[in-house]
Amino acid sequence: MGMSMGTSPDGDLAGFVRGASPGPKLRERLADAVPEEFFTYPGDLTARDHQALTYARLRRAGLAAPPGSELLEDPPALCALLERAAIADPALFHTMMLHYTLALGPIIRFGTGRDGARAARESLESMDSFGALLMTEVGRSNSHLSPRTTAVHDPATGGFVLRTPDVQAAKFPTSTAHPSVPKTACVYATLVHGGEERGVFVFAVPVRGPDGAAPPGVRIVPAPETTGLQVDYAAVLLEDLHVPHEAWLSDGARIDPDGSFHDPAGSPAARLTRSMGIAPAVWRAVISASAAITRASAGMLLAHSAGRSTLGRLAPRRPLTDYRNQQEAVLGALASAYALTAVASHVKARHTSADAPAGGPRTAWAPWSAVDRDLALLKAAATVAAQETVSMCRVHSGAPGFAAVERLNAYRGLTHAYMNAGGDNELILYDTARAMADLDRYTPPEAVPGPPDDGDLDSPRVWLFLAREAERRMRDRLAERVGDAAGAGADPFTAWNDNLMLAARTATACADRLTLEICDDAARSGPPALGPVLRLHALNWMDRRAAALLDEGVVPPGWLEEVHAARRRTCDELAPRAAELAAAFELPPVVTAPTAFLTGG
Ligand SMILES: Cc1cc2nc3c(=O)[nH]c(=O)nc-3n(C[C@H](O)[C@H](O)[C@H](O)COP(=O)(O)OP(=O)(O)OC[C@H]3O[C@@H](n4cnc5c(N)ncnc54)[C@H](O)[C@@H]3O)c2cc1C
């Protein structure tokens, strides 16, 4: 029987994948901004030439798309552009995301006052310069909480002196190594005024001029070449760099003529959260890109598998997809792609607390959960889900998936990078778990008798029951264990340190529950074909989390056999429709034909 390729998409499913916004005209314009030639690189390029081409393409894309300020106002449109870039070339996605969300975004958002950072904004909007972010410092963990780079106010000029105190505080990684590419950076620094630290602010600083030369006071140290995500990484040290007052993206803070300092944020801690308030645009982009490259990987795996014959001795010439392992891998990848697409649609449409910073809980590990707890958590969950699925697609695509084109390796590099980048996943999990344990702006799922529907694994009510029950039990245990340790006199480090594993599992349970709720909403409001494929996602979730569900006593021993049987039934139902499910992803042919070089295609 096997699976096939090449069916035309189910219009409703394709509509679900595309989403309601942007409309067809804008969508076409955004797709044209990243044409098919951007999906491959010519051979024989040096690493620097390769990077120069990435930036040249970024310029072309930026000029073809609507202006950056418009895109930042329209999250689904910006995400559509970034999704296309991610499928085409992860390095293009990374540099594009930095440009829009982490350079232009903070300049527009925090650059209050008419002249504030106008030149920087214009150079980025015109694509004459490319955006870079100087936030992370190389030598200490959790540097975002307390950058050692300072911006010392100079009362004589009204400007600031930016200083890297030592090599440990060098900003790294940054995308600034290419010697002839102009770069404008948003620098995160601790503002010092009148000898006092006033909190973390953003400064807009050209770090490479129109010819690529770094100005005096900016020392750029290129990093050795790497291949995981091919970008021009470098460390940047600011050596008493004098910047004018306008470089300060003050976000309403001011220094009065009498020299007094005023910040509407109210405190350095609240200022940090506000300065990190640019993150929701990053998280929406990362979640959307995770969904997009998972769709592309699933499409590639189906293309590899469909119609492929086997020579195994149990059943010579049996189609590869008749074997359960490959069938479940292909359909599981499709299911994961649909679930991530549902999450991406949800976050693109969702009103985030970006407009009301400091809406999240207190944090200890990173500033992220304080900005928007659930969005940060969904970013952590989406990158892990994408990493697992993309890696699985790579392995099940055999040699062609590794050696014929860079694509799956590059997607894997992207998902790996973003488990740290854009807010480190583990730190987000720990801060989420702490908020859960402390009931800090978090309400646990209610305890209800169950499971409903006699535990029928085909019932969405059962999946939600299991997820909620596991989350509640883990949270209670975590709170009890940390509370007991504190009660016995342990300091906060000791009380939490022995519970970090449980903390990560507890926050992951919360992310799982949120994801299943989003999928449930999508299945109810979306096309009927979505139901079975999201059911497969839920069954795979049960399989993946069986250890935790059993350990929490949410399910009895022997239950996994039922999950596997339900999965086989669902796969039998979905197998004839695999091509239709993949066709709705509307992937460009260049993505699904990794061995086309053999036939000159
Ligand atoms: C490809 C890529 C591109 C990037 N680009 C940029 C960029 O352009 N500009 C920029 O400013 N930054 C950039 N970053 C940096 C990114 O923000 C950081 O990597 C991330 O915040 C993690 O910080 P770190 O690398 O210092 O690692 P660490 O903070 O050392 O964290 C590494 C791991 O250590 C553990 N850990 C750390 N602290 C704790 C703790 N207190 N408790 C328990 N466990 C802990 C966690 O497991 C964590 O995952 C990029 C990162 C990558 C991977």
XYZ file of C-alpha atoms and ligand atoms in Angstrom:
654
model
C 0.000 0.000 0.000
C 2.557 2.611 1.144
C 2.306 6.391 1.033
C 2.442 8.652 -1.976
C 3.433 12.205 -2.809
C 2.002 14.829 -5.048
C -1.643 15.143 -4.083
C -3.100 18.617 -4.343
C -3.686 20.134 -0.917
C -6.947 20.050 0.973
C -7.924 23.727 0.657
C -9.146 23.953 4.239
C -5.978 22.462 5.662
C -3.815 24.783 3.557
C -5.930 27.674 4.813
C -5.305 26.597 8.388
C -1.534 26.429 7.773
C -1.494 29.833 6.066
C -3.686 31.446 8.701
C -6.191 34.221 8.119
C -3.543 36.911 8.013
C -1.674 38.136 6.013
C -4.093 38.149 3.076
C -3.151 36.654 -0.312
C -1.640 39.819 -1.816
C 0.694 40.588 1.058
C 1.533 36.903 1.432
C 2.611 36.777 -2.193
C 4.729 39.905 -1.759
C 6.432 38.396 1.285
C 7.101 35.124 -0.543
C 8.556 37.051 -3.485
C 10.848 38.867 -1.052
C 12.521 35.496 -0.418
C 12.596 33.985 -3.928
C 13.543 30.362 -4.632
C 17.129 31.298 -5.510
C 17.596 32.156 -1.793
C 17.011 28.488 -0.923
C 20.510 27.452 -2.045
C 24.007 28.922 -2.201
C 26.414 28.687 -5.118
C 29.352 26.308 -4.548
C 32.922 27.404 -3.872
C 32.136 30.379 -1.636
C 34.477 31.212 1.221
C 32.777 31.527 4.602
C 32.962 35.326 4.403
C 31.562 35.359 0.830
C 28.774 33.075 1.976
C 27.931 35.514 4.796
C 28.156 38.508 2.431
C 25.608 36.813 0.188
C 23.310 36.210 3.180
C 23.394 39.952 3.938
C 22.920 40.903 0.269
C 19.831 38.679 0.238
C 18.643 40.201 3.495
C 18.901 43.638 1.883
C 16.935 42.467 -1.154
C 14.287 40.876 1.036
C 14.004 43.973 3.228
C 13.609 46.261 0.233
C 11.026 44.005 -1.405
C 8.951 43.593 1.768
C 6.919 46.370 3.416
C 8.990 48.750 5.588
C 10.276 47.345 8.873
C 8.145 49.633 11.020
C 5.018 48.331 9.274
C 6.104 44.725 9.707
C 6.733 45.230 13.411
C 3.155 46.514 13.736
C 1.814 43.421 11.981
C 3.103 40.260 13.752
C 1.512 37.736 11.334
C 3.139 39.510 8.348
C 6.568 39.709 9.980
C 6.270 36.059 11.005
C 5.255 35.030 7.471
C 8.394 36.686 6.090
C 10.589 35.104 8.760
C 9.006 31.665 8.264
C 9.803 31.787 4.578
C 13.372 32.892 5.399
C 13.772 30.049 7.912
C 12.700 27.415 5.392
C 14.990 28.951 2.750
C 18.084 29.462 4.867
C 18.394 29.469 8.674
C 21.247 32.027 8.532
C 18.960 34.382 6.612
C 16.274 33.876 9.263
C 18.715 34.597 12.093
C 20.133 37.791 10.607
C 16.659 38.938 9.537
C 15.208 38.339 12.960
C 18.044 40.237 14.618
C 17.563 43.078 12.160
C 13.835 43.544 12.696
C 13.032 42.403 16.220
C 16.254 43.032 18.125
C 17.643 46.150 16.444
C 14.885 48.086 14.688
C 12.278 46.929 17.247
C 13.981 48.421 20.332
C 14.902 51.591 18.406
C 11.269 52.203 17.472
C 9.905 51.135 20.821
C 12.316 52.873 23.157
C 13.623 55.715 20.993
C 11.292 58.325 22.352
C 11.814 61.927 21.245
C 11.796 63.010 17.649
C 15.509 62.826 16.989
C 16.169 59.873 19.246
C 18.222 57.407 17.221
C 16.731 58.696 13.966
C 19.868 58.029 11.947
C 20.087 54.464 13.261
C 16.443 53.863 12.452
C 16.776 55.255 8.933
C 19.865 53.225 8.155
C 18.097 50.028 9.269
C 14.799 50.790 7.535
C 16.594 51.558 4.272
C 18.669 48.365 4.648
C 21.821 50.491 4.294
C 22.910 48.968 7.592
C 22.055 45.647 9.252
C 20.895 45.181 12.818
C 22.965 43.472 15.506
C 22.339 42.800 19.194
C 24.959 43.321 21.909
C 23.254 41.874 24.958
C 24.909 38.644 26.178
C 28.321 38.865 27.862
C 30.693 36.002 27.333
C 32.266 35.243 30.688
C 29.401 34.793 33.142
C 26.112 32.951 33.061
C 22.845 34.885 33.350
C 24.589 38.046 32.146
C 21.254 39.454 30.935
C 20.202 40.035 34.526
C 23.091 42.344 35.202
C 25.248 43.464 32.265
C 28.693 44.605 33.354
C 28.971 46.839 30.291
C 28.343 50.349 31.561
C 27.043 53.521 29.940
C 28.366 56.320 32.117
C 26.550 59.616 31.751
C 28.878 62.484 30.873
C 27.355 65.715 32.245
C 29.777 67.802 30.157
C 28.358 66.607 26.817
C 25.050 65.066 27.881
C 26.209 61.899 26.123
C 27.456 58.574 27.481
C 30.695 56.609 27.600
C 30.209 52.908 26.869
C 32.753 50.637 28.498
C 33.514 46.920 28.593
C 35.245 46.508 31.970
C 37.218 43.375 31.026
C 37.279 40.622 28.442
C 34.777 38.558 30.485
C 32.220 41.265 29.781
C 32.804 41.278 26.010
C 29.524 41.030 24.124
C 29.365 37.573 22.517
C 28.031 36.192 20.289
C 27.224 39.093 18.016
C 26.792 39.067 14.244
C 29.455 41.658 13.476
C 32.523 39.857 12.111
C 32.158 40.519 8.395
C 34.678 43.300 7.637
C 32.695 45.045 4.937
C 29.091 44.774 6.090
C 27.658 47.886 7.840
C 26.135 47.112 11.247
C 24.031 49.049 13.720
C 23.747 47.527 17.162
C 21.407 47.751 20.086
C 23.719 47.639 23.098
C 22.350 46.565 26.485
C 24.287 48.375 29.222
C 23.893 49.388 32.847
C 23.363 53.126 32.922
C 25.492 54.924 35.495
C 24.430 58.435 36.404
C 25.972 60.501 39.177
C 27.943 57.444 40.249
C 24.775 55.368 40.720
C 23.527 52.384 38.691
C 20.096 53.239 37.268
C 19.172 50.028 35.490
C 19.682 48.367 32.115
C 18.995 50.558 29.078
C 19.454 50.126 25.340
C 21.795 52.287 23.238
C 21.739 52.452 19.426
C 25.314 52.375 18.166
C 26.777 52.028 14.647
C 29.494 49.387 15.141
C 30.517 49.158 11.478
C 30.101 52.158 9.183
C 28.949 52.177 5.533
C 32.279 50.666 4.402
C 32.291 48.156 7.245
C 34.992 49.907 9.268
C 34.522 49.884 13.062
C 34.698 53.372 14.615
C 37.325 54.191 17.267
C 36.231 52.753 20.604
C 34.647 49.649 19.047
C 36.909 46.595 19.015
C 35.554 43.617 17.099
C 37.215 40.226 17.493
C 35.960 37.746 14.864
C 35.275 34.215 16.130
C 36.642 31.163 14.306
C 34.366 29.798 11.575
C 31.582 27.469 12.665
C 28.985 25.488 10.730
C 26.039 24.993 13.134
C 24.378 28.225 12.030
C 26.597 30.021 9.530
C 26.767 33.633 10.712
C 29.658 36.106 11.146
C 30.053 35.699 14.903
C 32.344 38.065 16.778
C 32.988 39.411 20.248
C 32.665 43.170 20.675
C 34.464 45.260 23.272
C 33.530 48.892 23.812
C 36.594 50.816 24.845
C 35.400 54.152 26.213
C 33.169 54.680 23.238
C 31.610 58.147 23.402
C 28.054 58.229 22.099
C 25.751 61.248 21.871
C 22.686 61.653 24.076
C 20.465 60.586 21.121
C 22.002 57.104 21.187
C 20.190 56.500 24.490
C 16.882 54.748 23.788
C 15.489 56.228 26.945
C 11.909 54.876 26.836
C 10.575 57.864 28.738
C 13.440 58.145 31.240
C 15.215 61.525 31.331
C 17.979 63.545 32.881
C 16.728 67.049 33.693
C 18.772 70.233 33.216
C 19.377 70.249 36.988
C 21.032 66.865 36.527
C 18.345 64.786 38.247
C 17.472 61.348 36.843
C 13.867 60.227 36.288
C 12.630 56.853 35.105
C 8.911 56.063 34.740
C 9.781 52.387 35.253
C 10.208 53.221 38.930
C 13.118 50.936 39.822
C 16.165 49.339 38.177
C 14.429 45.922 38.385
C 11.336 47.229 36.580
C 13.601 48.975 34.060
C 15.292 45.656 33.216
C 11.915 44.053 32.537
C 10.901 46.991 30.336
C 14.159 46.883 28.406
C 13.595 43.165 27.804
C 10.034 43.903 26.665
C 11.145 43.537 23.040
C 11.230 39.759 23.533
C 7.611 38.870 22.579
C 8.315 39.718 18.919
C 11.338 37.410 19.098
C 9.352 34.585 20.683
C 6.564 34.823 18.114
C 9.198 34.686 15.370
C 11.065 31.741 16.908
C 7.866 29.757 17.481
C 6.702 30.480 13.920
C 10.083 29.522 12.468
C 10.122 26.336 14.576
C 6.750 25.404 13.088
C 7.880 26.303 9.568
C 11.071 24.236 9.570
C 9.213 21.348 11.199
C 6.719 21.461 8.326
C 9.591 21.522 5.847
C 11.349 18.620 7.594
C 8.163 16.548 7.682
C 7.645 17.257 3.986
C 11.210 16.183 3.260
C 10.802 12.967 5.241
C 7.618 12.087 3.385
C 9.343 12.841 0.078
C 12.210 10.542 1.052
C 9.914 7.755 2.221
C 6.968 7.755 -0.190
C 7.346 5.230 -2.968
C 10.657 3.946 -1.557
C 10.955 0.188 -1.727
C 12.777 -2.023 0.760
C 14.872 -5.159 0.373
C 14.562 -6.441 3.950
C 14.189 -10.206 4.083
C 10.928 -10.265 6.026
C 9.094 -8.848 3.005
C 11.274 -7.926 -0.003
C 10.032 -4.912 -2.021
C 7.519 -3.951 0.596
C 7.100 -0.127 0.622
C 9.197 1.499 3.346
C 6.166 3.267 4.797
C 4.445 -0.079 5.406
C 6.868 -0.583 8.274
C 5.390 0.904 11.406
C 8.589 2.632 12.527
C 8.906 4.687 9.345
C 5.162 5.195 9.044
C 4.938 6.500 12.604
C 7.983 8.700 12.016
C 6.507 10.288 8.874
C 3.025 10.763 10.285
C 4.399 11.777 13.681
C 6.494 14.492 12.021
C 3.426 15.733 10.152
C 1.453 15.717 13.420
C 4.181 17.618 15.233
C 4.240 20.172 12.399
C 0.471 20.689 12.654
C 0.630 21.049 16.438
C 3.434 23.610 16.179
C 1.512 25.427 13.460
C -1.468 25.654 15.824
C 0.784 27.077 18.546
C 2.312 29.553 16.085
C -1.142 30.735 14.940
C -2.134 31.148 18.569
C 0.870 33.309 19.490
C 0.666 35.407 16.329
C -2.941 36.302 17.125
C -2.538 36.557 20.885
C -2.446 39.871 22.626
C 0.755 39.686 24.616
C 1.766 41.530 27.703
C 4.327 43.422 25.587
C 2.115 46.450 25.941
C 1.991 46.037 29.670
C 5.477 45.017 30.756
C 6.081 43.617 34.211
C 2.925 41.537 33.929
C 4.824 38.342 34.666
C 6.145 36.763 37.858
C 9.331 37.577 39.748
C 12.321 35.774 38.269
C 15.644 34.439 39.535
C 17.377 32.960 36.496
C 16.644 35.286 33.591
C 14.499 38.347 32.867
C 12.199 36.549 30.410
C 9.273 35.167 32.401
C 8.743 38.605 33.958
C 8.011 39.934 30.462
C 5.522 37.257 29.424
C 5.581 33.931 31.231
C 3.508 31.835 28.839
C 4.976 33.176 25.622
C 8.523 32.565 26.892
C 7.470 29.073 27.965
C 5.908 28.300 24.575
C 9.153 29.452 22.894
C 11.083 26.964 25.042
C 8.602 24.180 24.257
C 8.439 24.934 20.517
C 12.194 24.896 20.006
C 12.482 21.561 21.824
C 9.605 20.036 19.844
C 11.130 21.300 16.596
C 14.570 20.039 17.577
C 13.217 16.561 18.343
C 11.155 16.340 15.173
C 13.773 17.804 12.834
C 16.418 15.439 14.274
C 14.078 12.484 13.902
C 13.350 13.485 10.271
C 17.085 13.725 9.636
C 17.727 10.199 10.924
C 14.728 8.681 9.114
C 15.818 10.383 5.865
C 18.991 8.297 5.832
C 22.025 9.433 3.864
C 20.184 11.782 1.463
C 18.909 13.724 4.480
C 22.447 14.246 5.699
C 24.674 14.353 2.668
C 22.667 15.458 -0.368
C 21.788 18.947 0.851
C 22.573 21.018 3.886
C 18.907 21.644 4.638
C 18.045 19.214 7.464
C 21.432 19.736 9.115
C 20.883 23.487 8.902
C 17.366 23.230 10.357
C 18.777 21.148 13.176
C 21.438 23.799 13.773
C 18.755 26.459 13.955
C 16.620 24.598 16.484
C 19.695 23.878 18.600
C 20.824 27.502 18.510
C 17.436 28.751 19.645
C 17.278 26.444 22.628
C 19.855 28.903 24.042
C 19.273 32.005 21.935
C 16.184 34.177 22.312
C 16.027 33.330 26.034
C 17.725 30.188 27.313
C 15.155 27.369 27.508
C 16.293 25.869 30.802
C 16.356 29.191 32.575
C 12.834 29.921 31.320
C 11.678 26.543 32.660
C 13.169 27.222 36.098
C 11.595 30.666 36.395
C 8.256 29.238 35.249
C 8.475 26.449 37.816
C 9.297 28.906 40.579
C 6.267 31.009 39.697
C 4.170 27.822 39.715
C 5.487 26.693 43.098
C 4.957 30.157 44.621
C 1.522 30.558 42.951
C 2.937 33.826 41.656
C 0.395 34.891 39.017
C -0.272 31.199 38.359
C -3.385 29.128 39.092
C -2.978 25.343 39.003
C -5.483 23.253 37.041
C -8.403 22.265 39.223
C -8.580 18.759 40.656
C -11.486 16.939 38.989
C -12.558 13.296 39.229
C -11.632 11.335 36.171
C -10.576 10.361 33.675
C -13.655 11.342 31.636
C -15.090 9.262 28.787
C -13.881 6.026 30.468
C -10.312 7.010 29.667
C -10.905 6.580 25.923
C -7.606 7.678 24.401
C -9.344 9.031 21.307
C -11.127 11.630 23.441
C -9.536 15.105 23.651
C -11.119 15.432 27.093
C -8.926 12.561 28.272
C -5.715 14.129 26.942
C -6.509 17.387 28.696
C -7.408 15.565 31.895
C -4.074 13.701 31.905
C -2.048 16.851 31.168
C -3.809 18.925 33.832
C -3.624 16.206 36.439
C 0.119 15.659 35.845
C 0.799 19.386 36.013
C -1.120 19.834 39.245
C 0.506 16.857 40.985
C 4.024 17.862 39.938
C 3.485 21.435 41.037
C 2.195 20.362 44.435
C 5.176 18.065 44.937
C 7.636 20.746 43.830
C 6.082 23.339 46.143
C 6.148 20.858 49.003
C 9.755 19.849 48.475
C 11.051 23.404 48.137
C 8.868 24.505 51.052
C 10.122 21.652 53.268
C 13.731 22.491 52.466
C 13.174 26.163 53.239
C 11.306 25.193 56.433
C 14.328 23.145 57.498
C 16.480 26.241 57.176
C 17.866 25.779 53.646
C 18.810 28.944 51.782
C 17.028 29.551 48.429
C 19.930 28.125 46.419
C 19.983 24.870 48.392
C 16.196 24.594 48.481
C 15.961 24.861 44.698
C 19.189 23.197 43.683
C 18.129 19.646 44.574
C 14.822 20.210 42.799
C 15.918 21.593 39.441
C 15.098 18.369 37.598
C 11.572 18.321 39.009
C 11.284 22.064 38.324
C 12.093 21.583 34.632
C 9.606 18.679 34.412
C 6.904 20.732 36.137
C 7.291 23.709 33.800
C 7.373 21.328 30.841
C 4.084 19.831 32.062
C 2.608 23.342 32.049
C 3.872 23.888 28.487
C 2.420 20.513 27.431
C -0.964 21.419 28.878
C -0.971 24.834 27.182
C -0.026 23.207 23.869
C -2.747 20.562 24.150
C -5.315 23.252 24.978
C -4.229 25.276 21.933
C -4.461 22.147 19.749
C -7.893 21.374 21.166
C -9.110 24.885 20.266
C -7.607 24.524 16.781
C -9.297 21.149 16.242
C -12.661 22.562 17.311
C -12.489 25.680 15.164
C -10.410 24.331 12.259
C -11.164 21.980 9.368
C -12.317 18.433 10.293
C -9.135 16.910 8.809
C -7.190 18.479 11.668
C -8.806 16.225 14.302
C -7.035 12.909 13.567
C -3.622 14.466 12.955
C -3.754 16.376 16.252
C -4.925 13.161 17.923
C -1.709 11.549 16.717
C 0.203 14.447 18.237
C -1.563 13.859 21.566
C -0.814 10.117 21.471
C 2.846 10.846 20.761
C 2.841 13.263 23.672
C 1.559 10.435 25.924
C 4.284 8.118 24.669
C 6.990 10.751 25.240
C 5.775 11.628 28.725
C 4.801 8.131 29.832
C 7.533 8.027 32.471
C 6.304 11.206 34.165
C 2.618 10.277 33.852
C 3.291 6.856 35.389
C 5.523 8.315 38.069
C 2.831 10.795 39.085
C 0.278 7.974 39.253
C -1.887 9.648 36.623
C -1.980 6.434 34.570
C -1.586 2.781 35.610
C 1.097 0.285 34.528
C 0.241 -1.317 31.189
C -1.311 1.885 29.876
C 1.450 2.476 27.322
C 0.306 -0.608 25.390
C -3.071 1.083 24.920
C -1.353 4.267 23.724
C 0.629 2.323 21.153
C -2.460 0.488 19.930
C -4.341 3.784 19.598
C -1.401 5.220 17.694
C -1.369 2.306 15.257
C -5.097 2.792 14.624
C -4.643 6.526 14.075
C -1.709 5.960 11.725
C -3.766 3.479 9.690
C -6.430 6.159 9.386
C -3.929 8.874 8.406
C -1.550 6.942 6.115
C -3.683 7.258 2.954
C -3.873 11.013 3.578
C -0.184 11.691 4.249
C 0.356 13.361 0.870
C -2.612 15.648 1.411
C -1.393 16.590 4.870
C 2.057 17.496 3.522
C 0.720 19.253 0.414
C -1.134 21.712 2.653
C 2.290 22.973 3.807
C 2.761 24.400 0.284
C 6.506 23.819 0.373
C 8.548 25.010 -2.612
C 9.669 22.010 -4.728
C 13.338 22.822 -4.045
C 12.793 21.785 -0.409
C 11.371 18.339 -1.065
C 13.834 17.142 -3.705
C 17.184 16.698 -1.939
C 18.634 14.339 -4.553
C 17.624 16.500 -7.527
C 21.339 17.203 -8.173
C 21.674 13.603 -9.432
C 19.279 14.159 -12.274
C 20.218 17.783 -12.863
C 16.863 18.958 -11.431
C 23.518 30.949 17.687
C 23.402 31.972 18.755
C 23.330 33.300 18.421
C 23.249 34.264 19.408
N 23.217 35.565 19.034
C 23.272 36.525 19.985
C 23.357 37.893 19.609
O 23.338 38.242 18.434
N 23.471 38.814 20.598
C 23.473 38.474 21.925
O 23.556 39.354 22.765
N 23.374 37.170 22.313
C 23.290 36.199 21.378
N 23.211 34.868 21.754
C 23.386 34.528 23.172
C 22.211 33.908 23.904
O 21.348 34.898 24.339
C 22.816 33.128 25.077
O 23.504 32.020 24.545
C 21.836 32.600 26.071
O 21.197 33.622 26.744
C 22.545 31.727 27.115
O 23.570 32.455 27.745
P 25.057 31.920 27.733
O 25.423 31.551 26.365
O 25.874 32.905 28.476
O 25.018 30.567 28.551
P 24.815 30.321 30.091
O 24.100 31.442 30.763
O 26.113 29.911 30.661
O 23.812 29.106 30.084
C 24.189 27.805 29.597
C 23.481 26.736 30.398
O 23.966 26.741 31.735
C 22.938 26.443 32.637
N 22.789 27.579 33.546
C 23.228 28.842 33.379
N 22.926 29.579 34.452
C 22.311 28.794 35.333
C 21.776 28.972 36.638
N 21.839 30.145 37.272
N 21.156 27.925 37.221
C 21.127 26.733 36.623
N 21.620 26.491 35.386
C 22.211 27.506 34.758
C 21.685 26.201 31.802
O 21.587 24.821 31.510
C 21.982 26.941 30.514
O 21.296 26.374 29.416
C 23.240 33.885 20.772
C 23.283 32.535 21.118
C 23.366 31.578 20.128
C 23.419 30.132 20.531
